[in-house]
């Protein structure tokens, strides 16, 4: 990237977030190796993502299908893991699946069935997390917590999907404590589903916590925290709503 000051800002942001993760793990008595940092890179140019990967980031995720392939191609020479964390329409499955190793936003059975068909055709499997609407805001995608067990049972029968855990976008708030109930709830749900020992369902991952609430998320058991603005600065929101989980992302 030909803007050294910007590159330095990204590296400093990344270091600051890693420090926060380490401090939060220490405070919670957790092993820092149990918590992965995922960079949420919607609207971020590939050159900036490259700086972060070269500085040690290993996990990157997009929200919008149309951003996935161009960035994949621009960063093709780098070794990193790619997830998807946005709302996925069924008609975009084929444009997405070749480029990712994990879909964190599986939230309906019609989508699960279509993924299964595509993966059967290609003789492949895909890791998925089930997205849960823990804050029960109507504006958010995600499964109703009351339907989670039934959904996991049904999706667990689809042999091409490896269900690894749960994801949530907690309550938007400036106050970490207000985010806690929805994060705590996700962990309870994960433990409940794990107890059922369903075929085809592993419940190890908890993807929760963002720039504003990663400390509380780690305290509540997060294994993946998803961070955008704390590394890349605030997003240019002109013309589109780029809040996490908003219908337009
Ligand atoms: C953008 C986004 C994030 C990161 O949010 P920041 O507040 O920028 O850290 C996390 N999760 C999802 C699903 C997102 O869309």
Short mmCIF file of C-alpha atoms and ligand atoms in Angstrom, two decimals:
data_model
loop_
_atom_site.label_atom_id
_atom_site.label_comp_id
_atom_site.label_asym_id
_atom_site.label_seq_id
_atom_site.Cartn_x
_atom_site.Cartn_y
_atom_site.Cartn_z
CA UNK A 1 0.00 0.00 0.00
CA UNK A 2 1.43 3.37 -0.97
CA UNK A 3 0.22 5.32 2.04
CA UNK A 4 2.69 4.50 4.84
CA UNK A 5 0.80 6.52 7.44
CA UNK A 6 -2.41 4.61 6.73
CA UNK A 7 -0.56 1.29 6.81
CA UNK A 8 0.96 2.24 10.17
CA UNK A 9 -2.49 3.13 11.51
CA UNK A 10 -3.82 -0.28 10.50
CA UNK A 11 -0.91 -2.09 12.15
CA UNK A 12 -1.33 -0.02 15.31
CA UNK A 13 -5.08 -0.74 15.33
CA UNK A 14 -4.40 -4.43 14.99
CA UNK A 15 -1.85 -4.38 17.81
CA UNK A 16 -4.30 -2.52 20.02
CA UNK A 17 -7.03 -5.08 19.37
CA UNK A 18 -4.70 -8.02 20.05
CA UNK A 19 -3.74 -6.35 23.33
CA UNK A 20 -7.39 -5.94 24.25
CA UNK A 21 -8.01 -9.62 23.47
CA UNK A 22 -5.04 -10.74 25.56
CA UNK A 23 -6.07 -8.51 28.48
CA UNK A 24 -9.67 -9.71 28.32
CA UNK A 25 -8.54 -13.35 28.27
CA UNK A 26 -6.30 -12.76 31.22
CA UNK A 27 -9.10 -11.04 33.15
CA UNK A 28 -11.45 -13.92 32.37
CA UNK A 29 -8.88 -16.61 33.14
CA UNK A 30 -8.98 -17.88 29.56
CA UNK A 31 -6.20 -19.06 27.28
CA UNK A 32 -5.71 -16.40 24.55
CA UNK A 33 -5.31 -19.21 22.02
CA UNK A 34 -9.01 -19.99 22.49
CA UNK A 35 -10.06 -16.65 20.98
CA UNK A 36 -9.54 -15.80 17.31
CA UNK A 37 -9.67 -12.34 15.84
CA UNK A 38 -11.78 -12.09 12.69
CA UNK A 39 -11.45 -8.93 10.64
CA UNK A 40 -14.80 -7.69 9.35
CA UNK A 41 -13.73 -6.00 6.12
CA UNK A 42 -16.93 -4.75 4.47
CA UNK A 43 -16.15 -1.64 2.36
CA UNK A 44 -12.40 -1.94 3.16
CA UNK A 45 -10.10 -1.92 0.12
CA UNK A 46 -7.95 -5.00 -0.55
CA UNK A 47 -4.68 -3.06 -0.08
CA UNK A 48 -5.68 -2.30 3.50
CA UNK A 49 -6.68 -5.88 4.18
CA UNK A 50 -3.30 -6.92 2.77
CA UNK A 51 -1.52 -4.74 5.35
CA UNK A 52 -3.43 -6.47 8.14
CA UNK A 53 -2.75 -9.97 6.82
CA UNK A 54 0.93 -9.24 6.35
CA UNK A 55 0.98 -7.99 9.95
CA UNK A 56 -0.39 -11.33 11.15
CA UNK A 57 -4.17 -11.38 10.77
CA UNK A 58 -5.34 -14.84 9.72
CA UNK A 59 -9.12 -14.65 9.47
CA UNK A 60 -11.13 -12.25 7.31
CA UNK A 61 -14.84 -12.02 6.55
CA UNK A 62 -17.08 -10.12 4.19
CA UNK A 63 -20.76 -9.20 4.45
CA UNK A 64 -21.64 -8.61 0.85
CA UNK A 65 -21.39 -11.28 -1.78
CA UNK A 66 -20.32 -8.80 -4.45
CA UNK A 67 -17.20 -7.90 -2.45
CA UNK A 68 -16.08 -11.49 -1.94
CA UNK A 69 -14.65 -12.51 -5.29
CA UNK A 70 -12.82 -9.25 -6.17
CA UNK A 71 -11.07 -9.30 -2.81
CA UNK A 72 -10.34 -12.99 -3.06
CA UNK A 73 -8.67 -12.35 -6.41
CA UNK A 74 -6.77 -9.27 -5.23
CA UNK A 75 -5.40 -11.18 -2.22
CA UNK A 76 -4.97 -14.52 -3.91
CA UNK A 77 -1.23 -14.72 -3.14
CA UNK A 78 -1.83 -14.55 0.62
CA UNK A 79 -2.63 -17.38 2.98
CA UNK A 80 -5.61 -16.56 5.20
CA UNK A 81 -8.99 -17.97 6.12
CA UNK A 82 -12.15 -16.48 4.58
CA UNK A 83 -15.56 -16.52 6.21
CA UNK A 84 -18.86 -14.86 5.34
CA UNK A 85 -20.85 -12.97 7.97
CA UNK A 86 -23.58 -11.20 6.00
CA UNK A 87 -27.12 -12.10 5.03
CA UNK A 88 -27.01 -14.61 2.18
CA UNK A 89 -29.74 -14.78 -0.43
CA UNK A 90 -30.19 -18.23 -1.94
CA UNK A 91 -29.63 -16.99 -5.48
CA UNK A 92 -26.10 -15.89 -4.51
CA UNK A 93 -24.91 -19.24 -3.15
CA UNK A 94 -22.92 -20.11 -6.25
CA UNK A 95 -21.17 -16.74 -6.28
CA UNK A 96 -20.06 -17.20 -2.69
CA UNK A 97 -19.38 -20.80 -1.78
CA UNK A 98 -16.23 -21.32 -3.88
CA UNK A 99 -14.49 -18.51 -2.01
CA UNK A 100 -15.16 -19.25 1.66
CA UNK A 101 -14.48 -21.97 4.20
CA UNK A 102 -17.21 -20.98 6.67
CA UNK A 103 -20.63 -19.38 6.44
CA UNK A 104 -21.36 -17.79 9.83
CA UNK A 105 -24.87 -16.64 8.97
CA UNK A 106 -26.96 -19.75 8.31
CA UNK A 107 -30.42 -18.77 9.52
CA UNK A 108 -33.08 -20.64 7.57
CA UNK A 109 -33.76 -24.16 6.43
CA UNK A 110 -34.50 -23.22 2.82
CA UNK A 111 -30.95 -21.84 2.59
CA UNK A 112 -29.51 -24.93 4.30
CA UNK A 113 -31.24 -27.21 1.78
CA UNK A 114 -29.96 -25.22 -1.17
CA UNK A 115 -26.43 -25.20 0.21
CA UNK A 116 -26.63 -28.96 0.66
CA UNK A 117 -27.62 -29.40 -3.00
CA UNK A 118 -24.82 -27.23 -4.30
CA UNK A 119 -22.24 -28.93 -2.08
CA UNK A 120 -23.46 -32.40 -3.13
CA UNK A 121 -23.04 -31.42 -6.74
CA UNK A 122 -19.46 -30.31 -6.11
CA UNK A 123 -18.77 -33.15 -3.70
CA UNK A 124 -17.73 -30.70 -0.99
CA UNK A 125 -18.53 -29.77 2.58
CA UNK A 126 -18.81 -26.40 4.26
CA UNK A 127 -18.39 -25.26 7.86
CA UNK A 128 -21.34 -23.22 9.09
CA UNK A 129 -22.39 -21.35 12.20
CA UNK A 130 -26.04 -20.83 13.01
CA UNK A 131 -26.90 -17.16 13.35
CA UNK A 132 -29.19 -16.43 16.28
CA UNK A 133 -31.10 -13.21 16.84
CA UNK A 134 -30.34 -13.00 20.56
CA UNK A 135 -31.44 -9.41 20.97
CA UNK A 136 -34.74 -10.17 19.22
CA UNK A 137 -34.65 -6.93 17.29
CA UNK A 138 -36.96 -7.19 14.33
CA UNK A 139 -34.45 -5.49 12.10
CA UNK A 140 -31.99 -8.33 12.52
CA UNK A 141 -31.60 -11.58 10.69
CA UNK A 142 -31.04 -14.75 12.62
CA UNK A 143 -32.96 -17.63 14.14
CA UNK A 144 -35.38 -17.08 16.96
CA UNK A 145 -33.74 -18.67 20.02
CA UNK A 146 -36.92 -20.70 20.58
CA UNK A 147 -36.47 -22.37 17.19
CA UNK A 148 -32.79 -23.13 17.52
CA UNK A 149 -32.99 -26.72 18.76
CA UNK A 150 -35.42 -27.75 16.05
CA UNK A 151 -33.35 -25.99 13.43
CA UNK A 152 -30.08 -27.61 14.57
CA UNK A 153 -31.74 -31.03 14.54
CA UNK A 154 -32.97 -30.56 10.99
CA UNK A 155 -29.84 -28.92 9.59
CA UNK A 156 -27.70 -31.54 11.34
CA UNK A 157 -29.15 -34.12 8.96
CA UNK A 158 -27.63 -32.34 5.98
CA UNK A 159 -24.33 -34.16 5.65
CA UNK A 160 -22.59 -31.49 3.58
CA UNK A 161 -22.91 -28.86 6.31
CA UNK A 162 -20.59 -29.12 9.29
CA UNK A 163 -22.29 -27.16 12.06
CA UNK A 164 -19.51 -25.73 14.22
CA UNK A 165 -21.34 -23.40 16.57
CA UNK A 166 -23.33 -20.19 16.85
CA UNK A 167 -23.01 -16.58 15.80
CA UNK A 168 -24.86 -13.50 16.97
CA UNK A 169 -24.82 -9.78 16.40
CA UNK A 170 -25.52 -8.49 19.89
CA UNK A 171 -27.41 -5.38 20.82
CA UNK A 172 -25.97 -2.16 19.37
CA UNK A 173 -25.01 0.00 22.29
CA UNK A 174 -22.20 2.18 23.59
CA UNK A 175 -22.45 0.43 26.91
CA UNK A 176 -20.77 -2.99 26.99
CA UNK A 177 -22.89 -4.08 29.93
CA UNK A 178 -26.06 -3.63 27.88
CA UNK A 179 -24.64 -6.02 25.32
CA UNK A 180 -23.96 -8.68 27.93
CA UNK A 181 -27.40 -10.37 28.14
CA UNK A 182 -27.51 -11.26 24.45
CA UNK A 183 -23.92 -12.53 24.52
CA UNK A 184 -24.59 -14.56 27.64
CA UNK A 185 -27.72 -15.95 26.01
CA UNK A 186 -25.75 -17.21 23.01
CA UNK A 187 -23.44 -19.16 25.26
CA UNK A 188 -26.39 -20.71 27.13
CA UNK A 189 -27.97 -21.69 23.82
CA UNK A 190 -24.69 -23.21 22.63
CA UNK A 191 -24.43 -25.27 25.80
CA UNK A 192 -28.06 -26.41 25.52
CA UNK A 193 -27.67 -27.56 21.94
CA UNK A 194 -24.37 -29.26 22.79
CA UNK A 195 -26.12 -31.27 25.51
CA UNK A 196 -28.42 -32.77 22.89
CA UNK A 197 -25.47 -34.47 21.18
CA UNK A 198 -27.12 -34.16 17.81
CA UNK A 199 -25.69 -36.01 14.85
CA UNK A 200 -23.77 -33.70 12.55
CA UNK A 201 -23.72 -30.87 15.08
CA UNK A 202 -20.59 -29.72 16.86
CA UNK A 203 -21.05 -26.76 19.15
CA UNK A 204 -17.60 -25.39 19.88
CA UNK A 205 -17.56 -21.99 18.25
CA UNK A 206 -19.18 -18.84 19.61
CA UNK A 207 -18.77 -15.93 17.20
CA UNK A 208 -19.74 -12.78 19.09
CA UNK A 209 -18.34 -9.43 20.12
CA UNK A 210 -17.28 -6.53 17.91
CA UNK A 211 -15.07 -3.43 18.27
CA UNK A 212 -17.26 -2.02 21.04
CA UNK A 213 -17.92 -5.08 23.17
CA UNK A 214 -15.22 -7.67 22.64
CA UNK A 215 -14.16 -7.67 26.31
CA UNK A 216 -17.63 -8.67 27.50
CA UNK A 217 -17.92 -11.19 24.68
CA UNK A 218 -14.66 -12.85 25.72
CA UNK A 219 -15.82 -12.92 29.32
CA UNK A 220 -18.99 -14.64 28.13
CA UNK A 221 -17.10 -17.28 26.16
CA UNK A 222 -16.52 -15.96 22.62
CA UNK A 223 -14.14 -18.05 20.50
CA UNK A 224 -14.25 -15.62 17.54
CA UNK A 225 -14.51 -11.84 17.92
CA UNK A 226 -15.36 -9.88 14.79
CA UNK A 227 -13.69 -6.50 14.52
CA UNK A 228 -13.86 -3.85 11.82
CA UNK A 229 -13.67 -0.22 12.88
CA UNK A 230 -11.13 -0.73 15.68
CA UNK A 231 -8.61 -1.83 13.04
CA UNK A 232 -9.61 -0.04 9.85
CA UNK A 233 -11.27 3.10 11.21
CA UNK A 234 -14.86 4.10 10.65
CA UNK A 235 -16.50 3.02 7.44
CA UNK A 236 -17.60 5.37 4.72
CA UNK A 237 -21.33 5.02 5.16
CA UNK A 238 -22.41 7.39 2.42
CA UNK A 239 -25.14 5.93 0.30
CA UNK A 240 -25.51 2.67 2.15
CA UNK A 241 -26.19 1.47 5.62
CA UNK A 242 -23.14 -0.46 6.72
CA UNK A 243 -24.05 -1.24 10.30
CA UNK A 244 -23.44 -4.86 11.20
CA UNK A 245 -26.40 -6.98 10.27
CA UNK A 246 -28.40 -4.26 8.71
CA UNK A 247 -30.63 -5.51 5.90
CA UNK A 248 -28.66 -3.53 3.35
CA UNK A 249 -25.20 -4.90 4.21
C1 LIG B 1 -19.23 -4.94 10.49
C2 LIG B 1 -19.46 -6.16 11.31
C3 LIG B 1 -18.72 -6.43 12.45
C4 LIG B 1 -17.65 -5.49 12.98
O1 LIG B 1 -18.23 -4.34 13.52
P1 LIG B 1 -17.28 -3.15 14.08
O2 LIG B 1 -18.17 -2.42 14.99
O3 LIG B 1 -16.83 -2.39 12.90
O4 LIG B 1 -16.15 -3.80 14.78
C5 LIG B 1 -18.97 -7.60 13.14
N1 LIG B 1 -19.92 -8.47 12.72
C6 LIG B 1 -20.66 -8.24 11.63
C7 LIG B 1 -21.68 -9.23 11.23
C8 LIG B 1 -20.46 -7.09 10.89
O5 LIG B 1 -21.22 -6.86 9.83
#
